[in-house]
Amino acid sequence: MLSKKKLIVLTGAGVSAESGISTFRDNDGLWEQYPVEEVASIEGFQRNPQLVLNFYNERRRRYKGCQPNNAHYTLAKLEEYFDVRIITQNVDDLHEQAGSSKVIHLHGELMKNCSVNDTSTTYPVDPNNSDIHIGDLAPDGFQLRPFIVWFGEAVPMIEPAIEWVQTADFFAVIGSSLLVYPAAGLLHYVPSDSPIYVIDPKEVTANTNREIHFIREKASTGVNTLAHLLGVSF
Ligand code: OAD
């Protein structure tokens, strides 16, 4: 049997926008309401841990009840036709909920916690008791913190992500402004003869000389256009 071609997908906040989760840099995006350097950096956490814990406690509460949308489900369905691998910058687990089986989270996961002393061991969050308070301790005896890769921290999952991208037959970006590195730099590892697609209703500037096939649609319909361009009709 022929092995399936590899479709590697980099997703950003836009893929979850239609599930009711705010993006970061759109009008009314999260970074307009909260200074990113205060709530999403390691220095911000060291300066004011309460503020940062409050921010992520609020994110978890708002996330409760959010459902995958057609974009997540279609990517999962495409596994029948392709070896689909998803590299997401999102901290939600909507790709997994929709049934995608190969997902790398570059920036951590909202429904996991870790300790300030060890960010590589994670603990699942109880959805009914999801707040972290100052003084809540991880099993290693150190303060519990969200399992989020903050600005100023290493991105350990970038290495396996690069390995996936280097094997891409097709590469797609869905709902990312491509402004945050190292994620945006993954474009540079796409093999030279593999087409690159970008699904986003707004113009996105990709930092590459490569030809990009832009699909100027929302994620929920853009994935169907992508599937069609790849020769799949559901
Ligand atoms: P951004 O908020 O920077 O970009 C979201 C993109 O989604 C924009 O290009 C929008 O036009 C697009 N978009 C909005 N609605 C959409 C829809 N319905 N369908 C498709 N696209 C849509 O989010 P990211 O690029 O994901 O990191 O941001 C990257 C990282 O920056 C995040 O992971 C986060 C943030 O700071 C951390 O917090 C560590």
mmCIF file of C-alpha atoms in Angstrom, residues 26-211:
data_model
loop_
_atom_site.group_PDB
_atom_site.id
_atom_site.type_symbol
_atom_site.label_atom_id
_atom_site.label_comp_id
_atom_site.label_asym_id
_atom_site.label_seq_id
_atom_site.Cartn_x
_atom_site.Cartn_y
_atom_site.Cartn_z
ATOM 1 C CA ASP A 26 -7.019 41.452 15.922
ATOM 2 C CA ASN A 27 -9.095 44.475 16.964
ATOM 3 C CA ASP A 28 -10.451 43.522 20.398
ATOM 4 C CA GLY A 29 -7.743 40.848 20.561
ATOM 5 C CA LEU A 30 -6.396 39.830 23.959
ATOM 6 C CA TRP A 31 -3.225 41.906 23.679
ATOM 7 C CA GLU A 32 -5.306 45.042 23.229
ATOM 8 C CA GLN A 33 -6.930 44.456 26.623
ATOM 9 C CA TYR A 34 -3.943 43.083 28.536
ATOM 10 C CA PRO A 35 -0.294 44.132 28.070
ATOM 11 C CA VAL A 36 1.390 41.014 26.700
ATOM 12 C CA GLU A 37 4.648 41.735 28.524
ATOM 13 C CA GLU A 38 2.739 41.816 31.840
ATOM 14 C CA VAL A 39 0.619 38.677 31.476
ATOM 15 C CA ALA A 40 2.501 36.413 29.070
ATOM 16 C CA SER A 41 6.181 36.754 29.864
ATOM 17 C CA ILE A 42 8.352 35.076 32.449
ATOM 18 C CA GLU A 43 9.486 38.507 33.692
ATOM 19 C CA GLY A 44 5.814 39.525 34.089
ATOM 20 C CA PHE A 45 5.155 36.406 36.173
ATOM 21 C CA GLN A 46 8.174 37.071 38.377
ATOM 22 C CA ARG A 47 7.069 40.704 38.871
ATOM 23 C CA ASN A 48 3.376 40.054 39.520
ATOM 24 C CA PRO A 49 2.426 36.367 39.728
ATOM 25 C CA GLN A 50 -1.101 37.167 40.952
ATOM 26 C CA LEU A 51 -1.892 39.196 37.826
ATOM 27 C CA VAL A 52 -0.639 36.417 35.559
ATOM 28 C CA LEU A 53 -2.482 33.666 37.466
ATOM 29 C CA ASN A 54 -5.685 35.753 37.286
ATOM 30 C CA PHE A 55 -5.251 36.142 33.520
ATOM 31 C CA TYR A 56 -4.933 32.380 32.916
ATOM 32 C CA ASN A 57 -7.639 31.525 35.477
ATOM 33 C CA GLU A 58 -9.943 33.733 33.397
ATOM 34 C CA ARG A 59 -8.807 32.059 30.134
ATOM 35 C CA ARG A 60 -9.627 28.599 31.573
ATOM 36 C CA ARG A 61 -13.066 29.687 32.776
ATOM 37 C CA ARG A 62 -13.891 31.180 29.383
ATOM 38 C CA TYR A 63 -12.584 28.098 27.588
ATOM 39 C CA LYS A 64 -15.021 25.831 29.408
ATOM 40 C CA GLY A 65 -17.696 24.725 26.967
ATOM 41 C CA CYS A 66 -15.881 25.871 23.802
ATOM 42 C CA GLN A 67 -16.311 23.347 21.001
ATOM 43 C CA PRO A 68 -14.235 22.559 17.916
ATOM 44 C CA ASN A 69 -15.483 24.188 14.695
ATOM 45 C CA ASN A 70 -15.572 22.941 11.123
ATOM 46 C CA ALA A 71 -11.885 23.783 10.617
ATOM 47 C CA HIS A 72 -10.816 21.457 13.443
ATOM 48 C CA TYR A 73 -13.191 18.689 12.295
ATOM 49 C CA THR A 74 -12.143 18.913 8.651
ATOM 50 C CA LEU A 75 -8.454 18.692 9.569
ATOM 51 C CA ALA A 76 -9.258 15.542 11.555
ATOM 52 C CA LYS A 77 -11.244 14.122 8.620
ATOM 53 C CA LEU A 78 -8.338 14.787 6.247
ATOM 54 C CA GLU A 79 -6.427 12.036 8.090
ATOM 55 C CA GLU A 80 -8.339 9.578 5.865
ATOM 56 C CA TYR A 81 -6.471 11.012 2.876
ATOM 57 C CA PHE A 82 -3.190 12.391 4.240
ATOM 58 C CA ASP A 83 -0.732 11.870 7.040
ATOM 59 C CA VAL A 84 -1.877 15.085 8.749
ATOM 60 C CA ARG A 85 0.363 16.580 11.430
ATOM 61 C CA ILE A 86 -0.704 19.689 13.258
ATOM 62 C CA ILE A 87 1.692 22.102 14.870
ATOM 63 C CA THR A 88 -0.396 24.517 16.883
ATOM 64 C CA GLN A 89 0.503 27.738 18.643
ATOM 65 C CA ASN A 90 -2.815 27.450 20.467
ATOM 66 C CA VAL A 91 -3.097 26.357 24.062
ATOM 67 C CA ASP A 92 -6.630 24.982 23.626
ATOM 68 C CA ASP A 93 -7.171 21.289 22.890
ATOM 69 C CA LEU A 94 -9.792 21.701 20.159
ATOM 70 C CA HIS A 95 -7.717 19.812 17.552
ATOM 71 C CA GLU A 96 -7.579 16.792 19.875
ATOM 72 C CA GLN A 97 -11.281 17.125 20.725
ATOM 73 C CA ALA A 98 -12.075 17.103 16.994
ATOM 74 C CA GLY A 99 -10.130 13.857 16.573
ATOM 75 C CA SER A 100 -6.733 14.904 15.178
ATOM 76 C CA SER A 101 -4.225 12.281 16.258
ATOM 77 C CA LYS A 102 -0.870 14.013 15.718
ATOM 78 C CA VAL A 103 -0.659 17.413 17.400
ATOM 79 C CA ILE A 104 2.321 19.359 18.711
ATOM 80 C CA HIS A 105 1.620 22.302 21.029
ATOM 81 C CA LEU A 106 4.394 24.853 20.647
ATOM 82 C CA HIS A 107 3.169 27.243 23.348
ATOM 83 C CA GLY A 108 1.905 24.844 26.010
ATOM 84 C CA GLU A 109 -1.598 23.739 27.015
ATOM 85 C CA LEU A 110 -4.196 25.648 28.999
ATOM 86 C CA MET A 111 -5.638 22.556 30.672
ATOM 87 C CA LYS A 112 -2.280 21.458 32.091
ATOM 88 C CA ASN A 113 -0.236 22.923 34.921
ATOM 89 C CA CYS A 114 3.381 22.526 35.934
ATOM 90 C CA SER A 115 5.669 23.695 38.707
ATOM 91 C CA VAL A 116 7.779 26.850 38.631
ATOM 92 C CA ASN A 117 10.764 24.576 39.237
ATOM 93 C CA ASP A 118 10.075 22.099 36.429
ATOM 94 C CA THR A 119 8.139 23.098 33.333
ATOM 95 C CA SER A 120 8.598 19.721 31.636
ATOM 96 C CA THR A 121 6.391 17.684 33.998
ATOM 97 C CA THR A 122 2.701 18.490 33.597
ATOM 98 C CA TYR A 123 -0.415 17.898 35.701
ATOM 99 C CA PRO A 124 -3.942 17.842 34.263
ATOM 100 C CA VAL A 125 -6.269 20.648 35.338
ATOM 101 C CA ASP A 126 -9.607 19.711 36.910
ATOM 102 C CA PRO A 127 -12.090 21.611 34.681
ATOM 103 C CA ASN A 128 -14.421 22.105 37.674
ATOM 104 C CA ASN A 129 -11.691 23.527 39.889
ATOM 105 C CA SER A 130 -9.319 25.111 37.446
ATOM 106 C CA ASP A 131 -8.036 28.247 39.200
ATOM 107 C CA ILE A 132 -4.448 28.391 40.421
ATOM 108 C CA HIS A 133 -3.843 30.454 43.585
ATOM 109 C CA ILE A 134 -0.650 31.746 45.118
ATOM 110 C CA GLY A 135 0.395 29.006 47.554
ATOM 111 C CA ASP A 136 -0.996 26.113 45.468
ATOM 112 C CA LEU A 137 1.869 23.659 45.248
ATOM 113 C CA ALA A 138 2.826 21.126 42.589
ATOM 114 C CA PRO A 139 3.752 17.607 43.795
ATOM 115 C CA ASP A 140 7.421 18.671 43.846
ATOM 116 C CA GLY A 141 6.623 21.279 46.532
ATOM 117 C CA PHE A 142 7.050 24.355 44.320
ATOM 118 C CA GLN A 143 4.375 26.886 43.313
ATOM 119 C CA LEU A 144 2.003 25.638 40.613
ATOM 120 C CA ARG A 145 1.919 27.649 37.370
ATOM 121 C CA PRO A 146 0.137 27.362 34.008
ATOM 122 C CA PHE A 147 1.827 25.106 31.443
ATOM 123 C CA ILE A 148 2.256 27.977 28.999
ATOM 124 C CA VAL A 149 5.418 28.868 27.126
ATOM 125 C CA TRP A 150 5.787 32.546 27.971
ATOM 126 C CA PHE A 151 7.792 35.127 26.083
ATOM 127 C CA GLY A 152 11.358 34.873 27.351
ATOM 128 C CA GLU A 153 11.163 31.075 27.748
ATOM 129 C CA ALA A 154 12.565 28.303 25.554
ATOM 130 C CA VAL A 155 10.226 26.570 23.076
ATOM 131 C CA PRO A 156 11.250 22.922 23.487
ATOM 132 C CA MET A 157 8.712 21.546 20.982
ATOM 133 C CA ILE A 158 10.184 23.546 18.106
ATOM 134 C CA GLU A 159 12.724 20.783 17.351
ATOM 135 C CA PRO A 160 10.168 18.011 16.692
ATOM 136 C CA ALA A 161 8.056 20.576 14.809
ATOM 137 C CA ILE A 162 10.968 21.371 12.486
ATOM 138 C CA GLU A 163 11.444 17.649 11.841
ATOM 139 C CA TRP A 164 7.796 17.348 10.776
ATOM 140 C CA VAL A 165 7.969 20.419 8.514
ATOM 141 C CA GLN A 166 11.071 19.081 6.760
ATOM 142 C CA THR A 167 9.011 16.071 5.627
ATOM 143 C CA ALA A 168 6.019 18.080 4.309
ATOM 144 C CA ASP A 169 4.510 17.252 0.909
ATOM 145 C CA PHE A 170 2.060 20.109 1.541
ATOM 146 C CA PHE A 171 2.289 22.848 4.173
ATOM 147 C CA ALA A 172 -0.598 25.019 5.358
ATOM 148 C CA VAL A 173 -0.829 27.887 7.831
ATOM 149 C CA ILE A 174 -4.283 28.558 9.273
ATOM 150 C CA GLY A 175 -5.199 31.659 11.294
ATOM 151 C CA SER A 176 -1.804 32.970 12.337
ATOM 152 C CA SER A 177 -0.375 36.461 11.934
ATOM 153 C CA LEU A 178 3.061 34.795 11.584
ATOM 154 C CA LEU A 179 4.543 37.453 13.833
ATOM 155 C CA VAL A 180 5.814 35.210 16.624
ATOM 156 C CA TYR A 181 9.067 33.271 16.395
ATOM 157 C CA PRO A 182 10.267 30.575 16.335
ATOM 158 C CA ALA A 183 6.835 29.374 15.065
ATOM 159 C CA ALA A 184 6.807 31.747 12.073
ATOM 160 C CA GLY A 185 10.283 30.532 11.099
ATOM 161 C CA LEU A 186 8.929 27.023 10.408
ATOM 162 C CA LEU A 187 8.126 28.224 6.861
ATOM 163 C CA HIS A 188 11.845 28.140 6.112
ATOM 164 C CA TYR A 189 11.966 24.363 6.617
ATOM 165 C CA VAL A 190 9.289 23.495 4.036
ATOM 166 C CA PRO A 191 10.926 21.454 1.243
ATOM 167 C CA SER A 192 11.420 23.645 -1.844
ATOM 168 C CA ASP A 193 9.063 21.669 -4.086
ATOM 169 C CA SER A 194 6.200 21.433 -1.546
ATOM 170 C CA PRO A 195 3.397 23.989 -1.939
ATOM 171 C CA ILE A 196 2.561 26.403 0.889
ATOM 172 C CA TYR A 197 -1.019 27.558 1.585
ATOM 173 C CA VAL A 198 -2.101 30.305 3.985
ATOM 174 C CA ILE A 199 -5.738 30.445 5.125
ATOM 175 C CA ASP A 200 -6.697 33.779 6.701
ATOM 176 C CA PRO A 201 -9.457 36.300 5.980
ATOM 177 C CA LYS A 202 -6.926 39.123 6.350
ATOM 178 C CA GLU A 203 -3.667 39.764 4.595
ATOM 179 C CA VAL A 204 -0.747 37.992 6.239
ATOM 180 C CA THR A 205 2.854 38.854 5.498
ATOM 181 C CA ALA A 206 4.949 35.723 5.393
ATOM 182 C CA ASN A 207 8.671 36.290 5.813
ATOM 183 C CA THR A 208 9.758 34.140 2.861
ATOM 184 C CA ASN A 209 10.578 34.466 -0.840
ATOM 185 C CA ARG A 210 8.578 31.298 -1.522
ATOM 186 C CA GLU A 211 5.363 31.398 -3.520
#
